[in-house]
Tab-separated table of C-alpha atoms and ligand atoms in Angstrom:
chain	number	residue	atom	x	y	z
A	1	MET	CA	0.000	0.000	0.000
A	2	LYS	CA	1.394	3.399	-0.999
A	3	ILE	CA	1.780	5.739	1.987
A	4	TYR	CA	2.570	9.442	1.608
A	5	ASN	CA	4.723	10.107	4.666
A	6	PHE	CA	4.914	13.766	5.730
A	7	ASN	CA	6.076	13.034	9.286
A	8	ALA	CA	8.314	15.673	10.876
A	9	GLY	CA	10.649	13.124	12.440
A	10	PRO	CA	11.210	10.303	12.582
A	11	SER	CA	10.215	10.600	8.965
A	12	VAL	CA	10.535	9.105	5.514
A	13	LEU	CA	13.830	7.386	4.593
A	14	PRO	CA	15.009	6.155	1.187
A	15	GLU	CA	13.589	2.712	0.420
A	16	THR	CA	17.045	1.298	-0.212
A	17	VAL	CA	18.132	2.330	3.316
A	18	ILE	CA	15.180	0.495	4.847
A	19	LYS	CA	15.785	-2.633	2.753
A	20	LYS	CA	19.551	-2.809	3.300
A	21	SER	CA	19.283	-2.136	7.032
A	22	ALA	CA	16.547	-4.769	7.389
A	23	GLN	CA	18.818	-7.281	5.647
A	24	ALA	CA	21.740	-6.289	7.899
A	25	VAL	CA	19.631	-6.930	10.983
A	26	ILE	CA	18.935	-10.436	9.748
A	27	ASP	CA	22.433	-11.259	8.551
A	28	TYR	CA	25.217	-8.712	8.264
A	29	HIS	CA	27.240	-9.310	5.085
A	30	GLN	CA	26.354	-13.020	5.206
A	31	HIS	CA	28.611	-13.509	8.209
A	32	GLY	CA	25.868	-15.390	10.051
A	33	LEU	CA	25.506	-12.581	12.610
A	34	SER	CA	22.994	-9.773	12.828
A	35	LEU	CA	24.316	-6.193	12.720
A	36	LEU	CA	22.805	-5.982	16.206
A	37	GLU	CA	25.121	-8.728	17.412
A	38	ILE	CA	28.517	-7.432	16.323
A	39	SER	CA	30.998	-5.740	18.650
A	40	HIS	CA	31.621	-2.026	18.381
A	41	ARG	CA	35.336	-2.861	18.407
A	42	SER	CA	34.991	-5.361	15.550
A	43	LYS	CA	36.602	-4.861	12.145
A	44	ASP	CA	33.122	-4.774	10.594
A	45	PHE	CA	31.944	-1.874	12.737
A	46	LEU	CA	35.228	0.055	12.525
A	47	GLU	CA	34.839	-0.115	8.742
A	48	ILE	CA	31.278	1.245	8.992
A	49	LEU	CA	32.474	4.073	11.247
A	50	GLU	CA	35.325	5.010	8.939
A	51	LYS	CA	33.144	4.915	5.829
A	52	THR	CA	30.446	7.049	7.483
A	53	THR	CA	32.986	9.617	8.699
A	54	ASN	CA	34.549	9.852	5.246
A	55	LEU	CA	31.139	10.239	3.603
A	56	VAL	CA	30.271	13.147	5.929
A	57	LYS	CA	33.626	14.805	5.192
A	58	ARG	CA	33.304	14.294	1.445
A	59	LEU	CA	29.691	15.388	1.107
A	60	MET	CA	30.270	18.481	3.239
A	61	ASN	CA	33.668	19.261	1.807
A	62	LEU	CA	35.226	19.534	5.269
A	63	ASN	CA	38.906	20.216	5.700
A	64	ASP	CA	41.256	18.338	8.048
A	65	GLY	CA	40.628	20.819	10.838
A	66	TYR	CA	37.248	19.194	11.493
A	67	ALA	CA	36.368	16.118	13.520
A	68	VAL	CA	33.183	14.130	12.901
A	69	LEU	CA	31.534	12.450	15.890
A	70	PHE	CA	28.553	10.145	16.268
A	71	LEU	CA	27.092	10.619	19.730
A	72	GLN	CA	23.888	9.871	21.624
A	73	GLY	CA	21.491	12.037	23.630
A	74	GLY	CA	19.999	13.811	20.623
A	75	ALA	CA	20.216	17.494	19.820
A	76	THR	CA	18.880	17.966	23.343
A	77	LEU	CA	22.196	16.853	24.845
A	78	GLN	CA	24.007	19.212	22.460
A	79	PHE	CA	22.072	22.106	24.019
A	80	THR	CA	24.147	21.266	27.134
A	81	MET	CA	27.403	20.049	25.577
A	82	VAL	CA	27.883	23.205	23.511
A	83	PRO	CA	27.969	25.611	26.485
A	84	TYR	CA	29.766	23.061	28.692
A	85	ASN	CA	32.660	22.953	26.211
A	86	LEU	CA	32.637	26.448	24.806
A	87	MET	CA	31.157	28.991	27.201
A	88	LYS	CA	33.609	30.879	29.368
A	89	LYS	CA	31.305	33.744	30.266
A	90	GLU	CA	28.847	34.755	27.597
A	91	ALA	CA	27.390	33.525	24.307
A	92	ALA	CA	25.064	35.059	21.706
A	93	TYR	CA	21.954	33.134	20.634
A	94	LEU	CA	19.281	33.614	18.001
A	95	ASP	CA	15.838	32.809	19.385
A	96	THR	CA	14.148	31.671	16.177
A	97	GLY	CA	11.901	28.868	17.397
A	98	ILE	CA	10.957	26.444	20.111
A	99	TRP	CA	14.120	24.340	19.750
A	100	ALA	CA	16.362	27.419	19.662
A	101	ASN	CA	14.635	28.581	22.810
A	102	LYS	CA	15.299	25.260	24.517
A	103	ALA	CA	18.981	25.612	23.611
A	104	ILE	CA	18.933	29.061	25.242
A	105	GLN	CA	17.359	27.734	28.449
A	106	GLU	CA	20.137	25.134	28.788
A	107	ALA	CA	22.939	27.591	27.969
A	108	ARG	CA	21.709	29.901	30.753
A	109	LYS	CA	22.825	27.247	33.244
A	110	PHE	CA	26.451	27.868	32.179
A	111	GLY	CA	26.744	31.630	31.874
A	112	LYS	CA	25.264	34.733	30.345
A	113	VAL	CA	23.134	34.331	27.234
A	114	ARG	CA	22.719	37.363	25.065
A	115	ILE	CA	19.701	36.950	22.810
A	116	ILE	CA	20.584	39.065	19.795
A	117	PHE	CA	17.290	38.416	18.016
A	118	SER	CA	14.036	36.891	19.188
A	119	GLY	CA	11.055	36.213	16.956
A	120	ILE	CA	8.888	35.058	19.857
A	121	GLU	CA	6.665	38.159	19.859
A	122	LYS	CA	5.759	37.490	16.227
A	123	ASN	CA	5.172	33.759	16.758
A	124	TYR	CA	8.566	33.036	15.209
A	125	SER	CA	7.171	33.889	11.781
A	126	TYR	CA	10.383	35.518	10.503
A	127	ILE	CA	14.130	35.621	11.073
A	128	SER	CA	15.835	38.998	11.361
A	129	LYS	CA	18.777	39.755	9.087
A	130	ASN	CA	19.853	42.745	11.172
A	131	TYR	CA	21.319	41.329	14.327
A	132	HIS	CA	24.784	42.070	15.599
A	133	ILE	CA	27.171	39.542	17.125
A	134	PRO	CA	29.173	41.246	19.898
A	135	ASP	CA	32.967	40.880	19.635
A	136	HIS	CA	33.449	39.631	23.174
A	137	VAL	CA	31.134	36.572	23.193
A	138	ASP	CA	32.560	33.049	23.268
A	139	TYR	CA	30.344	31.777	20.459
A	140	PHE	CA	27.232	32.485	18.422
A	141	HIS	CA	24.449	29.866	18.273
A	142	CYS	CA	21.774	29.561	15.609
A	143	THR	CA	19.245	27.010	14.324
A	144	SER	CA	19.421	26.640	10.557
A	145	ASN	CA	15.883	25.249	10.179
A	146	ASN	CA	13.069	25.730	12.654
A	147	THR	CA	11.218	22.448	12.360
A	148	ILE	CA	8.080	23.401	14.257
A	149	VAL	CA	7.153	26.778	12.816
A	150	GLY	CA	8.689	26.244	9.359
A	151	THR	CA	11.357	28.918	8.935
A	152	GLN	CA	14.887	28.500	7.587
A	153	MET	CA	17.978	30.704	7.702
A	154	LYS	CA	18.917	31.437	4.101
A	155	ASN	CA	22.085	33.347	5.011
A	156	PHE	CA	24.576	33.040	7.816
A	157	PRO	CA	26.513	35.942	9.311
A	158	ILE	CA	30.195	36.534	8.629
A	159	SER	CA	31.994	36.861	11.949
A	160	SER	CA	35.228	35.867	13.647
A	161	ILE	CA	33.198	34.433	16.550
A	162	PRO	CA	32.772	30.619	16.295
A	163	MET	CA	29.366	29.893	14.781
A	164	ILE	CA	27.522	26.922	16.285
A	165	CYS	CA	24.546	25.600	14.355
A	166	ASP	CA	21.737	23.191	15.166
A	167	MET	CA	21.138	21.618	11.721
A	168	SER	CA	18.930	18.802	12.977
A	169	SER	CA	16.208	19.359	10.415
A	170	ASP	CA	18.051	20.468	7.287
A	171	ILE	CA	21.501	18.881	7.323
A	172	PHE	CA	22.474	17.477	3.888
A	173	SER	CA	19.517	19.280	2.266
A	174	ARG	CA	21.342	22.234	0.706
A	175	LYS	CA	24.816	23.281	-0.287
A	176	LEU	CA	26.544	25.534	2.242
A	177	ASP	CA	30.104	26.412	3.057
A	178	PHE	CA	30.194	24.084	6.041
A	179	CYS	CA	33.673	25.293	7.013
A	180	GLN	CA	32.146	28.613	8.063
A	181	PHE	CA	30.802	26.826	11.172
A	182	GLY	CA	32.788	26.153	14.329
A	183	LEU	CA	30.440	23.335	15.267
A	184	ILE	CA	27.406	21.734	13.635
A	185	TYR	CA	25.124	19.265	15.356
A	186	ALA	CA	22.221	17.334	13.937
A	187	SER	CA	20.223	14.654	15.653
A	188	ALA	CA	18.539	11.858	13.791
A	189	GLN	CA	16.020	11.116	12.468
A	190	LYS	CA	15.067	13.399	9.609
A	191	ASN	CA	17.557	13.549	6.756
A	192	ILE	CA	19.821	10.899	8.212
A	193	SER	CA	19.752	7.556	9.899
A	194	SER	CA	17.421	6.090	12.488
A	195	ALA	CA	16.821	7.883	15.803
A	196	GLY	CA	19.345	7.528	18.600
A	197	MET	CA	22.362	9.145	17.003
A	198	THR	CA	23.603	12.723	16.700
A	199	ILE	CA	26.256	13.885	14.278
A	200	VAL	CA	28.629	16.519	15.623
A	201	ILE	CA	31.076	18.226	13.294
A	202	VAL	CA	33.557	20.391	15.128
A	203	ARG	CA	36.534	22.544	14.181
A	204	LYS	CA	39.058	21.139	16.614
A	205	GLU	CA	40.830	24.429	17.281
A	206	ILE	CA	37.790	25.911	19.064
A	207	LEU	CA	37.999	23.274	21.800
A	208	GLY	CA	40.070	23.186	24.972
A	209	LYS	CA	39.759	26.871	25.808
A	210	ILE	CA	37.797	26.561	29.029
A	211	LYS	CA	39.413	25.766	32.358
A	212	LYS	CA	36.752	23.771	34.188
A	213	GLU	CA	36.664	19.997	34.187
A	214	ILE	CA	34.066	18.431	31.884
A	215	PRO	CA	32.402	15.060	32.590
A	216	SER	CA	33.867	12.556	30.131
A	217	TYR	CA	30.749	11.863	28.084
A	218	LEU	CA	30.141	15.579	27.684
A	219	ASP	CA	33.675	16.424	26.549
A	220	TYR	CA	34.085	16.680	22.766
A	221	LYS	CA	37.872	16.293	23.077
A	222	ILE	CA	37.478	12.926	24.780
A	223	HIS	CA	35.104	11.745	22.045
A	224	ILE	CA	37.562	12.876	19.374
A	225	LYS	CA	40.365	10.993	21.116
A	226	ASN	CA	38.192	7.875	21.339
A	227	LYS	CA	36.901	8.185	17.749
A	228	SER	CA	33.208	8.055	18.836
A	229	ILE	CA	33.643	4.789	20.724
A	230	LEU	CA	34.248	6.081	24.228
A	231	ASN	CA	31.254	3.921	25.123
A	232	THR	CA	29.020	1.549	23.155
A	233	PRO	CA	27.727	3.585	20.219
A	234	ASN	CA	24.435	3.171	18.401
A	235	ILE	CA	25.754	0.746	15.797
A	236	PHE	CA	22.448	0.439	13.959
A	237	SER	CA	21.990	4.206	13.587
A	238	ILE	CA	25.544	4.749	12.431
A	239	TYR	CA	25.024	2.002	9.853
A	240	THR	CA	21.773	3.543	8.614
A	241	SER	CA	23.588	6.918	8.429
A	242	MET	CA	26.179	5.302	6.229
A	243	LEU	CA	23.461	3.918	3.958
A	244	THR	CA	21.671	7.280	3.788
A	245	LEU	CA	24.890	9.114	2.974
A	246	GLU	CA	25.739	6.525	0.299
A	247	TRP	CA	22.271	7.155	-1.179
A	248	ILE	CA	22.980	10.916	-1.227
A	249	GLU	CA	26.365	10.404	-2.868
A	250	LYS	CA	24.902	8.053	-5.482
A	251	LYS	CA	22.249	10.631	-6.355
A	252	GLY	CA	25.036	13.114	-7.102
A	253	GLY	CA	25.521	14.845	-3.766
A	254	ILE	CA	23.921	17.638	-1.796
A	255	SER	CA	23.493	20.049	-4.716
A	256	ILE	CA	21.159	17.619	-6.512
A	257	LEU	CA	19.082	17.214	-3.358
A	258	GLU	CA	18.994	20.981	-2.929
A	259	LYS	CA	17.452	21.379	-6.395
A	260	GLU	CA	14.880	18.668	-5.690
A	261	ASN	CA	14.043	20.186	-2.304
A	262	GLN	CA	13.609	23.643	-3.826
A	263	GLN	CA	11.294	22.232	-6.477
A	264	LYS	CA	9.124	20.383	-3.950
A	265	ALA	CA	8.887	23.404	-1.635
A	266	LYS	CA	8.151	25.830	-4.482
A	267	LEU	CA	5.261	23.699	-5.759
A	268	LEU	CA	3.715	23.342	-2.334
A	269	TYR	CA	4.036	27.016	-1.320
A	270	GLU	CA	2.614	28.050	-4.692
A	271	GLU	CA	-0.426	25.892	-4.062
A	272	ILE	CA	-0.903	27.189	-0.500
A	273	ASP	CA	-0.690	30.790	-1.764
A	274	ARG	CA	-3.054	30.092	-4.658
A	275	ASN	CA	-5.636	27.969	-2.857
A	276	ASN	CA	-8.526	29.978	-1.344
A	277	LEU	CA	-8.805	27.726	1.653
A	278	PHE	CA	-5.222	27.682	2.952
A	279	GLU	CA	-2.606	30.121	4.191
A	280	ASN	CA	1.012	30.086	5.300
A	281	LYS	CA	1.979	32.562	8.041
A	282	ILE	CA	5.741	32.765	7.463
A	283	HIS	CA	7.516	35.706	5.813
A	284	LYS	CA	8.153	34.541	2.257
A	285	GLU	CA	11.936	34.950	2.305
A	286	ASP	CA	12.237	32.832	5.465
A	287	ARG	CA	10.041	29.904	4.447
A	288	SER	CA	11.545	26.523	5.144
A	289	ASN	CA	12.251	24.104	2.304
A	290	MET	CA	11.962	21.227	4.773
A	291	ASN	CA	8.863	21.926	6.900
A	292	VAL	CA	5.978	23.621	5.141
A	293	THR	CA	3.392	24.837	7.645
A	294	PHE	CA	-0.096	25.897	6.648
A	295	PHE	CA	-3.519	26.565	8.103
A	296	LEU	CA	-7.106	26.382	6.948
A	297	LYS	CA	-8.578	29.872	6.755
A	298	LYS	CA	-11.918	28.460	7.917
A	299	LYS	CA	-11.271	26.461	11.048
A	300	HIS	CA	-14.597	24.623	10.877
A	301	LEU	CA	-13.345	22.758	7.772
A	302	GLU	CA	-10.589	21.083	9.749
A	303	SER	CA	-12.353	17.797	10.470
A	304	LYS	CA	-13.429	17.520	6.802
A	305	PHE	CA	-9.877	18.158	5.570
A	306	ASN	CA	-8.445	15.684	8.091
A	307	GLU	CA	-10.884	13.038	6.920
A	308	THR	CA	-9.896	13.709	3.312
A	309	TRP	CA	-6.135	13.307	3.622
A	310	GLU	CA	-6.280	10.461	6.117
A	311	LYS	CA	-8.496	8.501	3.710
A	312	GLU	CA	-5.889	8.979	0.965
A	313	ASN	CA	-3.068	7.304	2.940
A	314	ILE	CA	-1.347	10.561	3.765
A	315	VAL	CA	0.302	10.427	7.192
A	316	GLY	CA	1.986	12.947	9.484
A	317	LEU	CA	0.350	16.094	8.149
A	318	ASP	CA	-0.789	17.450	11.519
A	319	GLY	CA	0.930	20.602	12.686
A	320	HIS	CA	3.040	20.496	15.846
A	321	ARG	CA	0.879	20.141	18.944
A	322	SER	CA	1.901	23.644	20.086
A	323	LEU	CA	0.707	25.296	16.838
A	324	GLY	CA	-2.084	23.254	15.295
A	325	GLY	CA	-2.781	23.545	11.582
A	326	TYR	CA	-0.733	21.443	9.181
A	327	ARG	CA	2.913	20.725	8.537
A	328	ALA	CA	4.178	18.884	5.496
A	329	SER	CA	7.738	17.788	6.172
A	330	ILE	CA	9.355	17.339	2.805
A	331	TYR	CA	12.805	16.059	3.687
A	332	ASN	CA	15.397	14.696	1.248
A	333	ALA	CA	13.808	11.252	0.939
A	334	LEU	CA	10.259	12.460	0.289
A	335	PRO	CA	9.509	11.892	-3.404
A	336	LEU	CA	8.232	14.760	-5.568
A	337	GLU	CA	5.262	12.534	-6.309
A	338	SER	CA	4.123	12.785	-2.660
A	339	VAL	CA	4.077	16.582	-2.876
A	340	GLN	CA	2.183	16.446	-6.172
A	341	PHE	CA	-0.327	14.081	-4.598
A	342	LEU	CA	-0.877	16.359	-1.594
A	343	ILE	CA	-1.377	19.305	-3.945
A	344	SER	CA	-3.996	17.377	-5.909
A	345	ILE	CA	-5.847	16.637	-2.646
A	346	MET	CA	-5.742	20.329	-1.674
A	347	LYS	CA	-7.098	21.332	-5.085
A	348	GLU	CA	-9.959	18.835	-4.891
A	349	PHE	CA	-10.784	19.986	-1.384
A	350	GLU	CA	-10.940	23.561	-2.598
A	351	LYS	CA	-13.323	22.578	-5.398
A	352	LYS	CA	-15.672	20.940	-2.897
A	353	PHE	CA	-15.582	23.471	-0.053
A	354	SER	CA	-14.531	26.834	-1.423
B	401	PMP	N1	16.576	20.888	17.208
B	401	PMP	C1	15.752	20.807	16.155
B	401	PMP	C2	15.866	21.839	15.074
B	401	PMP	C3	14.809	19.785	16.081
B	401	PMP	O1	13.995	19.695	15.025
B	401	PMP	C4	14.752	18.828	17.133
B	401	PMP	C5	13.758	17.687	17.149
B	401	PMP	N2	13.303	17.204	16.101
B	401	PMP	C6	15.618	18.954	18.201
B	401	PMP	C7	16.513	20.006	18.222
B	401	PMP	C8	15.590	17.964	19.344
B	401	PMP	O2	16.168	16.789	18.930
B	401	PMP	P1	16.220	15.485	19.831
B	401	PMP	O3	14.825	15.053	20.059
B	401	PMP	O4	16.999	14.524	19.023
B	401	PMP	O5	16.916	15.850	21.103
């Protein structure tokens, strides 16, 4: 049965990743053992780890100054690890959404947080381009894609202050100069892997500047030294990352995905803007190419619209519980066909109820 999966995360993955990982769970490389049964110190897993690291470096064009880590604890643990490792006194944060705000709340436990832009008063419906990063802060933190409200940073500031970015919901979706960031973190699962793994990409020279002792699991330097196997890693998630990154490379890399993502987003926003029954509340230049949020102009039609898409095997279209409305998450692995199908449903609904 064909399912159109618009889940915000965990979300749709390439079919080949599902099939190959299922096979690996049954019998990894015909060795007679499941992937779930191999040691994290085994040759098999060390090969997976090396391949995955090299794929990240290649796809992102990272130079040798960067380390790639595969950790646990989600982006949520990164909200703590970033200030633990990098904050001496003060850091600058952009408050562009609910996740960015959670990062701010954690950072406050380590020092002074200077919020240099907050969109909270305007329901996070836009991202300012006119903020200033003070010269004296230890780092600047931003969220490249705001998964819940559906905004995306299209430009990043030029500054000598290390830029730390939560890319959980748009990593590998568009070409960027990734070496402009001091540290990038992205938790699975959206564009990579299965849940339970977080990629951290860090420019090594920004580490080691704070004096206080850091608990081992929270210390990036210790993870770098131990090559992501300080403790038992999430073998399955790292393997599915490898498969997802291989799929990206086979397709031709991030720039191909970027084009596809732009096309899907453009079609869907055009329909929302055209259709009499729907609206999007985000400033046009800040609209996300990953999470497209929209609302019915007439709230009483909600149950009818829900009935319509649910009947058509569309899943995951509900907006975040804090916002309501609808959210179509159109990550890398979502086929264009799914967007076209959703658009056809929206058009039919308009014909019936406009
Ligand atoms: N940051 C962003 C941008 C997110 O979308 C999410 C969750 N999907 C998180 C942080 C939190 O991630 P996790 O649940 O892995 O801690």
